[in-house]
Amino acid sequence: DAGITQSPRHKVTETGTPVTLRCHQTENHRYMYWYRQDPGHGLRLIHYSYGVKDTDKGEVSDGYSVSRSKTEDFLLTLESATSSQTSVYFCATTPTSTYEQYFGPGTRLTVT
Amino acid sequence: DAKTTQPNSMESNEEEPVHLPCNHSTISGTDYIHWYRQLPSQGPEYVIHGLTSNVNNRMASLAIAEDRKSSTLILHRATLRDAAVYYCILRPVLADKLIFGTGTRLQVFP
């Protein structure tokens, strides 16, 4: 295991409320990623970070923002949650972009 | 980005070899071929990757066609724990992210 934890593991929230998901790693990996997984779509990249304060967009970044103020933490924020953001969210880390990615256990988010 | 094509699902019996195919006819010379798998209710995990030559590790073998337009992940003796979704992914050499497809769901029967 690469020492990746995600919190919360489950969350139910209402449409229009802000939500922040946290990914925490203990491996000092430089790269961190947020994915969402929905039935029939596999995993889709939302945002990723290649260092502290360095982030970039993925395939499905609309409606999401991220922040990375410390190497070990990567936060994903839904400013105003919508039902279409109901999904399972996975965080991943890797020491270099060419190395294998290690995934966290996931966060199941339901927006009602 | 070059795309991969995998069967939606495959079945195997326990203790038999499994060959999971992946087509990537538009692969470029610097694209690495990565395989990940996702067990039920877990995050994906790395299986193996290669560029041109066949590769072996403790989990599986990767056979890459000579023209690199296809590859096959080989599980030498399937176990019930190998039931998962297997993703074949192309990663350009300088890319810092992976693009997952929908993968192949492998069912293993006792």
PDB file of C-alpha atoms in Angstrom:
ATOM      1  CA  ASP A   1       0.000   0.000   0.000  1.00  0.00           C
ATOM      2  CA  ALA A   2       1.179   3.519  -0.744  1.00  0.00           C
ATOM      3  CA  GLY A   3      -0.333   5.034   2.394  1.00  0.00           C
ATOM      4  CA  ILE A   4      -3.234   6.807   0.691  1.00  0.00           C
ATOM      5  CA  THR A   5      -6.329   7.694   2.640  1.00  0.00           C
ATOM      6  CA  GLN A   6      -9.451   9.454   1.471  1.00  0.00           C
ATOM      7  CA  SER A   7     -11.961  11.257   3.626  1.00  0.00           C
ATOM      8  CA  PRO A   8     -14.809  11.051   4.007  1.00  0.00           C
ATOM      9  CA  ARG A   9     -15.391   7.545   2.657  1.00  0.00           C
ATOM     10  CA  HIS A  10     -19.099   8.170   2.220  1.00  0.00           C
ATOM     11  CA  LYS A  11     -21.049  11.400   2.010  1.00  0.00           C
ATOM     12  CA  VAL A  12     -24.599  12.380   1.223  1.00  0.00           C
ATOM     13  CA  THR A  13     -25.234  16.030   0.508  1.00  0.00           C
ATOM     14  CA  GLU A  14     -27.881  18.236  -0.989  1.00  0.00           C
ATOM     15  CA  THR A  15     -27.827  19.977  -4.332  1.00  0.00           C
ATOM     16  CA  GLY A  16     -26.219  23.395  -4.125  1.00  0.00           C
ATOM     17  CA  THR A  17     -24.042  22.755  -1.084  1.00  0.00           C
ATOM     18  CA  PRO A  18     -20.247  22.928  -1.199  1.00  0.00           C
ATOM     19  CA  VAL A  19     -18.339  19.696  -0.670  1.00  0.00           C
ATOM     20  CA  THR A  20     -14.633  19.068  -0.111  1.00  0.00           C
ATOM     21  CA  LEU A  21     -13.001  15.680  -0.442  1.00  0.00           C
ATOM     22  CA  ARG A  22      -9.552  15.088   0.961  1.00  0.00           C
ATOM     23  CA  CYS A  23      -6.766  12.830  -0.238  1.00  0.00           C
ATOM     24  CA  HIS A  24      -3.852  12.294   2.123  1.00  0.00           C
ATOM     25  CA  GLN A  25      -0.634  10.420   1.331  1.00  0.00           C
ATOM     26  CA  THR A  26       2.361   9.504   3.438  1.00  0.00           C
ATOM     27  CA  GLU A  27       4.754   8.538   0.615  1.00  0.00           C
ATOM     28  CA  ASN A  28       5.971  12.016  -0.347  1.00  0.00           C
ATOM     29  CA  HIS A  29       4.851  11.378  -3.928  1.00  0.00           C
ATOM     30  CA  ARG A  30       5.063  14.395  -6.209  1.00  0.00           C
ATOM     31  CA  TYR A  31       2.033  13.645  -8.398  1.00  0.00           C
ATOM     32  CA  MET A  32      -1.538  13.357  -7.175  1.00  0.00           C
ATOM     33  CA  TYR A  33      -4.733  12.769  -9.170  1.00  0.00           C
ATOM     34  CA  TRP A  34      -8.486  12.917  -8.721  1.00  0.00           C
ATOM     35  CA  TYR A  35     -10.720  10.605 -10.788  1.00  0.00           C
ATOM     36  CA  ARG A  36     -14.423   9.942 -10.811  1.00  0.00           C
ATOM     37  CA  GLN A  37     -15.984   6.626 -11.721  1.00  0.00           C
ATOM     38  CA  ASP A  38     -19.493   6.187 -13.030  1.00  0.00           C
ATOM     39  CA  PRO A  39     -21.216   3.119 -14.487  1.00  0.00           C
ATOM     40  CA  GLY A  40     -20.342   2.720 -18.153  1.00  0.00           C
ATOM     41  CA  HIS A  41     -17.569   5.325 -18.095  1.00  0.00           C
ATOM     42  CA  GLY A  42     -14.636   3.716 -16.359  1.00  0.00           C
ATOM     43  CA  LEU A  43     -12.390   6.211 -14.578  1.00  0.00           C
ATOM     44  CA  ARG A  44     -12.216   9.793 -15.802  1.00  0.00           C
ATOM     45  CA  LEU A  45      -9.540  12.252 -14.723  1.00  0.00           C
ATOM     46  CA  ILE A  46     -10.852  15.422 -13.045  1.00  0.00           C
ATOM     47  CA  HIS A  47      -7.716  17.311 -12.004  1.00  0.00           C
ATOM     48  CA  TYR A  48      -4.167  16.460 -11.137  1.00  0.00           C
ATOM     49  CA  SER A  49      -1.201  18.022  -9.392  1.00  0.00           C
ATOM     50  CA  TYR A  50       2.467  17.802 -10.288  1.00  0.00           C
ATOM     51  CA  GLY A  51       3.722  19.579  -7.185  1.00  0.00           C
ATOM     52  CA  VAL A  52       2.702  21.870  -4.373  1.00  0.00           C
ATOM     53  CA  LYS A  53       0.494  24.618  -5.792  1.00  0.00           C
ATOM     54  CA  ASP A  54       0.877  23.140  -9.312  1.00  0.00           C
ATOM     55  CA  THR A  55      -2.320  21.730 -10.753  1.00  0.00           C
ATOM     56  CA  ASP A  56      -3.877  21.084 -14.138  1.00  0.00           C
ATOM     57  CA  LYS A  57      -7.239  20.076 -15.568  1.00  0.00           C
ATOM     58  CA  GLY A  58      -8.239  16.622 -16.672  1.00  0.00           C
ATOM     59  CA  GLU A  59     -11.027  15.366 -18.929  1.00  0.00           C
ATOM     60  CA  VAL A  60     -13.986  16.349 -16.735  1.00  0.00           C
ATOM     61  CA  SER A  61     -12.916  19.374 -14.694  1.00  0.00           C
ATOM     62  CA  ASP A  62     -16.043  21.548 -15.020  1.00  0.00           C
ATOM     63  CA  GLY A  63     -17.680  22.109 -11.630  1.00  0.00           C
ATOM     64  CA  TYR A  64     -14.586  21.041  -9.678  1.00  0.00           C
ATOM     65  CA  SER A  65     -11.625  22.873  -8.206  1.00  0.00           C
ATOM     66  CA  VAL A  66      -8.543  21.541  -6.443  1.00  0.00           C
ATOM     67  CA  SER A  67      -5.868  22.776  -4.112  1.00  0.00           C
ATOM     68  CA  ARG A  68      -2.547  21.431  -2.943  1.00  0.00           C
ATOM     69  CA  SER A  69      -0.833  23.487  -0.265  1.00  0.00           C
ATOM     70  CA  LYS A  70       1.208  20.590   1.111  1.00  0.00           C
ATOM     71  CA  THR A  71       2.829  17.597  -0.575  1.00  0.00           C
ATOM     72  CA  GLU A  72       0.703  15.158   1.384  1.00  0.00           C
ATOM     73  CA  ASP A  73      -2.758  16.654   0.829  1.00  0.00           C
ATOM     74  CA  PHE A  74      -4.810  17.141  -2.344  1.00  0.00           C
ATOM     75  CA  LEU A  75      -8.282  18.591  -1.908  1.00  0.00           C
ATOM     76  CA  LEU A  76     -11.140  18.322  -4.390  1.00  0.00           C
ATOM     77  CA  THR A  77     -13.939  20.870  -4.001  1.00  0.00           C
ATOM     78  CA  LEU A  78     -17.375  20.908  -5.526  1.00  0.00           C
ATOM     79  CA  GLU A  79     -18.377  24.545  -5.134  1.00  0.00           C
ATOM     80  CA  SER A  80     -22.079  23.841  -5.593  1.00  0.00           C
ATOM     81  CA  ALA A  81     -22.850  20.145  -5.802  1.00  0.00           C
ATOM     82  CA  THR A  82     -25.219  18.863  -8.486  1.00  0.00           C
ATOM     83  CA  SER A  83     -26.872  15.476  -8.887  1.00  0.00           C
ATOM     84  CA  SER A  84     -24.630  14.775 -11.902  1.00  0.00           C
ATOM     85  CA  GLN A  85     -21.673  14.786  -9.517  1.00  0.00           C
ATOM     86  CA  THR A  86     -22.992  11.743  -7.691  1.00  0.00           C
ATOM     87  CA  SER A  87     -20.144   9.318  -8.212  1.00  0.00           C
ATOM     88  CA  VAL A  88     -17.293   7.386  -6.660  1.00  0.00           C
ATOM     89  CA  TYR A  89     -14.167   9.529  -6.411  1.00  0.00           C
ATOM     90  CA  PHE A  90     -10.693   8.032  -6.393  1.00  0.00           C
ATOM     91  CA  CYS A  91      -7.430   9.672  -5.528  1.00  0.00           C
ATOM     92  CA  ALA A  92      -4.126   8.382  -6.886  1.00  0.00           C
ATOM     93  CA  THR A  93      -0.473   9.240  -6.346  1.00  0.00           C
ATOM     94  CA  THR A  94       2.821   8.494  -8.030  1.00  0.00           C
ATOM     95  CA  PRO A  95       6.409   9.562  -7.371  1.00  0.00           C
ATOM     96  CA  THR A  96       7.048  10.372 -11.011  1.00  0.00           C
ATOM     97  CA  SER A  97       4.682  10.669 -13.943  1.00  0.00           C
ATOM     98  CA  THR A  98       6.188   7.634 -15.615  1.00  0.00           C
ATOM     99  CA  TYR A  99       5.792   5.361 -12.627  1.00  0.00           C
ATOM    100  CA  GLU A 100       2.775   3.303 -11.640  1.00  0.00           C
ATOM    101  CA  GLN A 101      -0.096   5.082  -9.921  1.00  0.00           C
ATOM    102  CA  TYR A 102      -1.315   4.023  -6.478  1.00  0.00           C
ATOM    103  CA  PHE A 103      -4.990   4.445  -5.762  1.00  0.00           C
ATOM    104  CA  GLY A 104      -6.885   5.232  -2.603  1.00  0.00           C
ATOM    105  CA  PRO A 105      -9.995   3.342  -1.417  1.00  0.00           C
ATOM    106  CA  GLY A 106     -12.457   5.832  -2.909  1.00  0.00           C
ATOM    107  CA  THR A 107     -15.162   8.168  -1.642  1.00  0.00           C
ATOM    108  CA  ARG A 108     -18.781   7.509  -2.498  1.00  0.00           C
ATOM    109  CA  LEU A 109     -20.595  10.837  -2.897  1.00  0.00           C
ATOM    110  CA  THR A 110     -24.341  11.094  -3.297  1.00  0.00           C
ATOM    111  CA  VAL A 111     -25.933  14.435  -4.167  1.00  0.00           C
ATOM    112  CA  THR A 112     -29.675  14.486  -3.556  1.00  0.00           C
TER     113      THR A 112
ATOM    114  CA  ASP B   1      -4.318  10.379 -27.555  1.00  0.00           C
ATOM    115  CA  ALA B   2      -4.196   6.908 -29.070  1.00  0.00           C
ATOM    116  CA  LYS B   3      -7.152   4.729 -28.108  1.00  0.00           C
ATOM    117  CA  THR B   4      -7.470   1.128 -26.994  1.00  0.00           C
ATOM    118  CA  THR B   5     -10.207  -1.397 -27.735  1.00  0.00           C
ATOM    119  CA  GLN B   6     -10.997  -4.218 -25.320  1.00  0.00           C
ATOM    120  CA  PRO B   7     -13.833  -6.745 -25.127  1.00  0.00           C
ATOM    121  CA  ASN B   8     -16.470  -5.731 -22.619  1.00  0.00           C
ATOM    122  CA  SER B   9     -16.330  -9.027 -20.766  1.00  0.00           C
ATOM    123  CA  MET B  10     -14.603 -12.395 -20.650  1.00  0.00           C
ATOM    124  CA  GLU B  11     -15.045 -15.571 -18.652  1.00  0.00           C
ATOM    125  CA  SER B  12     -12.612 -18.141 -17.367  1.00  0.00           C
ATOM    126  CA  ASN B  13     -12.521 -21.144 -15.120  1.00  0.00           C
ATOM    127  CA  GLU B  14     -10.353 -21.234 -12.065  1.00  0.00           C
ATOM    128  CA  GLU B  15      -6.775 -22.484 -12.594  1.00  0.00           C
ATOM    129  CA  GLU B  16      -6.975 -21.990 -16.366  1.00  0.00           C
ATOM    130  CA  PRO B  17      -4.867 -19.441 -18.263  1.00  0.00           C
ATOM    131  CA  VAL B  18      -6.573 -16.232 -19.329  1.00  0.00           C
ATOM    132  CA  HIS B  19      -5.600 -14.115 -22.317  1.00  0.00           C
ATOM    133  CA  LEU B  20      -7.011 -10.600 -22.231  1.00  0.00           C
ATOM    134  CA  PRO B  21      -6.645  -8.831 -25.590  1.00  0.00           C
ATOM    135  CA  CYS B  22      -6.188  -5.142 -26.306  1.00  0.00           C
ATOM    136  CA  ASN B  23      -6.104  -3.487 -29.713  1.00  0.00           C
ATOM    137  CA  HIS B  24      -4.297  -0.186 -30.154  1.00  0.00           C
ATOM    138  CA  SER B  25      -3.844   0.259 -33.882  1.00  0.00           C
ATOM    139  CA  THR B  26      -3.002   3.986 -33.616  1.00  0.00           C
ATOM    140  CA  ILE B  27      -0.234   3.526 -31.058  1.00  0.00           C
ATOM    141  CA  SER B  28       2.814   5.713 -31.580  1.00  0.00           C
ATOM    142  CA  GLY B  29       6.397   4.605 -31.195  1.00  0.00           C
ATOM    143  CA  THR B  30       6.790   6.231 -27.787  1.00  0.00           C
ATOM    144  CA  ASP B  31       3.534   5.045 -26.189  1.00  0.00           C
ATOM    145  CA  TYR B  32       3.906   2.670 -23.267  1.00  0.00           C
ATOM    146  CA  ILE B  33       1.255  -0.024 -22.783  1.00  0.00           C
ATOM    147  CA  HIS B  34      -0.019  -0.159 -19.207  1.00  0.00           C
ATOM    148  CA  TRP B  35      -2.427  -2.591 -17.582  1.00  0.00           C
ATOM    149  CA  TYR B  36      -4.335  -1.916 -14.384  1.00  0.00           C
ATOM    150  CA  ARG B  37      -7.071  -3.927 -12.760  1.00  0.00           C
ATOM    151  CA  GLN B  38      -9.873  -3.004 -10.391  1.00  0.00           C
ATOM    152  CA  LEU B  39     -11.221  -5.528  -7.940  1.00  0.00           C
ATOM    153  CA  PRO B  40     -14.817  -5.061  -6.773  1.00  0.00           C
ATOM    154  CA  SER B  41     -15.284  -2.068  -4.463  1.00  0.00           C
ATOM    155  CA  GLN B  42     -11.586  -1.119  -4.615  1.00  0.00           C
ATOM    156  CA  GLY B  43      -9.438   1.383  -6.411  1.00  0.00           C
ATOM    157  CA  PRO B  44      -7.458   0.241  -9.464  1.00  0.00           C
ATOM    158  CA  GLU B  45      -4.084  -1.397  -9.008  1.00  0.00           C
ATOM    159  CA  TYR B  46      -1.115  -1.567 -11.340  1.00  0.00           C
ATOM    160  CA  VAL B  47      -0.526  -4.899 -13.076  1.00  0.00           C
ATOM    161  CA  ILE B  48       2.229  -4.509 -15.651  1.00  0.00           C
ATOM    162  CA  HIS B  49       3.543  -2.289 -18.429  1.00  0.00           C
ATOM    163  CA  GLY B  50       5.811  -2.542 -21.448  1.00  0.00           C
ATOM    164  CA  LEU B  51       7.060  -0.750 -24.533  1.00  0.00           C
ATOM    165  CA  THR B  52       8.198  -3.268 -27.157  1.00  0.00           C
ATOM    166  CA  SER B  53       9.377  -6.470 -25.518  1.00  0.00           C
ATOM    167  CA  ASN B  54       7.274  -9.012 -23.668  1.00  0.00           C
ATOM    168  CA  VAL B  55       7.284  -8.506 -19.916  1.00  0.00           C
ATOM    169  CA  ASN B  56       6.755 -10.815 -16.952  1.00  0.00           C
ATOM    170  CA  ASN B  57       6.169 -10.091 -13.297  1.00  0.00           C
ATOM    171  CA  ARG B  58       4.684 -11.910 -10.345  1.00  0.00           C
ATOM    172  CA  MET B  59       1.136 -10.987 -11.330  1.00  0.00           C
ATOM    173  CA  ALA B  60       1.026 -11.519 -15.066  1.00  0.00           C
ATOM    174  CA  SER B  61       2.767 -11.506 -18.436  1.00  0.00           C
ATOM    175  CA  LEU B  62       2.395  -8.941 -21.175  1.00  0.00           C
ATOM    176  CA  ALA B  63       2.773 -10.069 -24.773  1.00  0.00           C
ATOM    177  CA  ILE B  64       3.197  -7.245 -27.278  1.00  0.00           C
ATOM    178  CA  ALA B  65       2.690  -7.833 -30.992  1.00  0.00           C
ATOM    179  CA  GLU B  66       5.681  -7.170 -33.208  1.00  0.00           C
ATOM    180  CA  ASP B  67       3.914  -4.237 -34.895  1.00  0.00           C
ATOM    181  CA  ARG B  68       2.720  -3.031 -31.447  1.00  0.00           C
ATOM    182  CA  LYS B  69      -0.843  -2.656 -32.691  1.00  0.00           C
ATOM    183  CA  SER B  70      -2.110  -5.121 -30.130  1.00  0.00           C
ATOM    184  CA  SER B  71      -1.128  -6.664 -26.829  1.00  0.00           C
ATOM    185  CA  THR B  72      -2.326  -9.443 -24.561  1.00  0.00           C
ATOM    186  CA  LEU B  73      -2.329  -9.629 -20.795  1.00  0.00           C
ATOM    187  CA  ILE B  74      -1.800 -13.220 -19.687  1.00  0.00           C
ATOM    188  CA  LEU B  75      -2.851 -14.541 -16.314  1.00  0.00           C
ATOM    189  CA  HIS B  76      -1.200 -17.938 -16.169  1.00  0.00           C
ATOM    190  CA  ARG B  77      -3.584 -19.574 -13.701  1.00  0.00           C
ATOM    191  CA  ALA B  78      -6.733 -17.650 -12.921  1.00  0.00           C
ATOM    192  CA  THR B  79      -7.973 -17.584  -9.362  1.00  0.00           C
ATOM    193  CA  LEU B  80     -11.281 -16.325  -8.018  1.00  0.00           C
ATOM    194  CA  ARG B  81      -9.395 -13.281  -6.746  1.00  0.00           C
ATOM    195  CA  ASP B  82      -8.517 -12.354 -10.334  1.00  0.00           C
ATOM    196  CA  ALA B  83     -12.158 -11.487 -11.057  1.00  0.00           C
ATOM    197  CA  ALA B  84     -11.905  -7.779 -11.825  1.00  0.00           C
ATOM    198  CA  VAL B  85     -12.101  -5.142 -14.524  1.00  0.00           C
ATOM    199  CA  TYR B  86      -8.853  -5.002 -16.489  1.00  0.00           C
ATOM    200  CA  TYR B  87      -7.834  -1.753 -18.154  1.00  0.00           C
ATOM    201  CA  CYS B  88      -5.403  -1.462 -21.053  1.00  0.00           C
ATOM    202  CA  ILE B  89      -4.004   2.069 -21.255  1.00  0.00           C
ATOM    203  CA  LEU B  90      -1.566   3.790 -23.593  1.00  0.00           C
ATOM    204  CA  ARG B  91       0.702   6.346 -21.978  1.00  0.00           C
ATOM    205  CA  PRO B  92       2.837   8.617 -24.156  1.00  0.00           C
ATOM    206  CA  VAL B  93       6.397   8.712 -22.871  1.00  0.00           C
ATOM    207  CA  LEU B  94       6.179  12.324 -21.689  1.00  0.00           C
ATOM    208  CA  ALA B  95       2.585  12.213 -20.480  1.00  0.00           C
ATOM    209  CA  ASP B  96       1.961  12.800 -16.793  1.00  0.00           C
ATOM    210  CA  LYS B  97      -1.491  11.279 -16.712  1.00  0.00           C
ATOM    211  CA  LEU B  98      -3.364   8.109 -17.640  1.00  0.00           C
ATOM    212  CA  ILE B  99      -6.571   7.978 -19.661  1.00  0.00           C
ATOM    213  CA  PHE B 100      -8.686   4.990 -18.657  1.00  0.00           C
ATOM    214  CA  GLY B 101     -11.177   3.302 -20.967  1.00  0.00           C
ATOM    215  CA  THR B 102     -14.010   1.048 -19.848  1.00  0.00           C
ATOM    216  CA  GLY B 103     -11.903  -2.115 -19.640  1.00  0.00           C
ATOM    217  CA  THR B 104     -12.735  -5.835 -19.732  1.00  0.00           C
ATOM    218  CA  ARG B 105     -14.738  -7.391 -16.923  1.00  0.00           C
ATOM    219  CA  LEU B 106     -13.247 -10.814 -16.187  1.00  0.00           C
ATOM    220  CA  GLN B 107     -15.403 -13.391 -14.464  1.00  0.00           C
ATOM    221  CA  VAL B 108     -13.716 -16.453 -12.971  1.00  0.00           C
ATOM    222  CA  PHE B 109     -15.779 -19.530 -12.196  1.00  0.00           C
ATOM    223  CA  PRO B 110     -14.813 -22.229  -9.686  1.00  0.00           C
TER     224      PRO B 110
END
